[in-house]
């Protein structure tokens, strides 16, 4: 059994190249080089088939993604980051989900469209980019018109992102940190800041600033930045980077909902919620820099 409904040769070249990049796997900066097509797994813990945890309309996303029908979310199990404070650890680390072929994934996307959702929101997509691109290709042939959202932790390689050009309408990456020492301790990814900054540049090159029509995002870049206690998220550096190296009109959601989860209790610096002052200072700084800060 294969994740593809027919011969891989019937898909476009970018999908075929993505498949090759999965065998051995160099899809993300971990570069595990395992043969996922033979069922081997690397850091993300996922073989060739994507594991889908849930599919359905979601009303808790940013308002520009929700509209009246909700954001059509597809939550993928597994993750290429190892955040000790993971807010979705049952899905990302315990890998709760069911296997889906590309054909089933495409049907799920079309089902979300039929249901009236505002977009197709692929959550934690990086390690399953092959299946997502192939499913979008198939679904578009069968009538998918909704914008597609790449809702990523932001640890993405530029090479893989280039292959996704045209498949993704809205990139919604996290920008989690700006300091490699923090990233090593909290997410097992010391190169996260440079990888993430390069990825965001490539995403912006492809889709530009966020465009909104009738209250709904249609295309562009939407940054998520979760404020951590003690400025461990490096909020001011992240905001400077966006304003000075991406675009002063970048749209950002400065998120205030951090709470200690998963293994956060073993890291005293993050074993509390950020204070009102910590959150407000990050928000105010983004506003002062002219960014488009979502409410
Ligand atoms: S996608 Fe998974 S297996 Fe591939 S390089 Fe990244 S973590 Fe490793």
Coordinates of N, CA, C and O in Angstrom, one line a residue, residues 29 202 224 293:
X29 N 15.1 20.8 8.4 CA 16.5 21.0 8.8 C 17.1 19.9 9.6 O 18.3 19.9 9.8
X202 N 11.7 33.4 2.8 CA 11.3 32.7 1.6 C 9.7 32.7 1.5 O 9.2 32.8 0.4
X224 N 3.0 34.2 13.8 CA 2.5 33.9 15.2 C 3.7 34.0 16.1 O 4.8 33.4 15.8
X293 N -0.6 44.5 13.9 CA -0.8 43.6 15.0 C -2.2 43.2 15.1 O -3.1 44.1 15.3

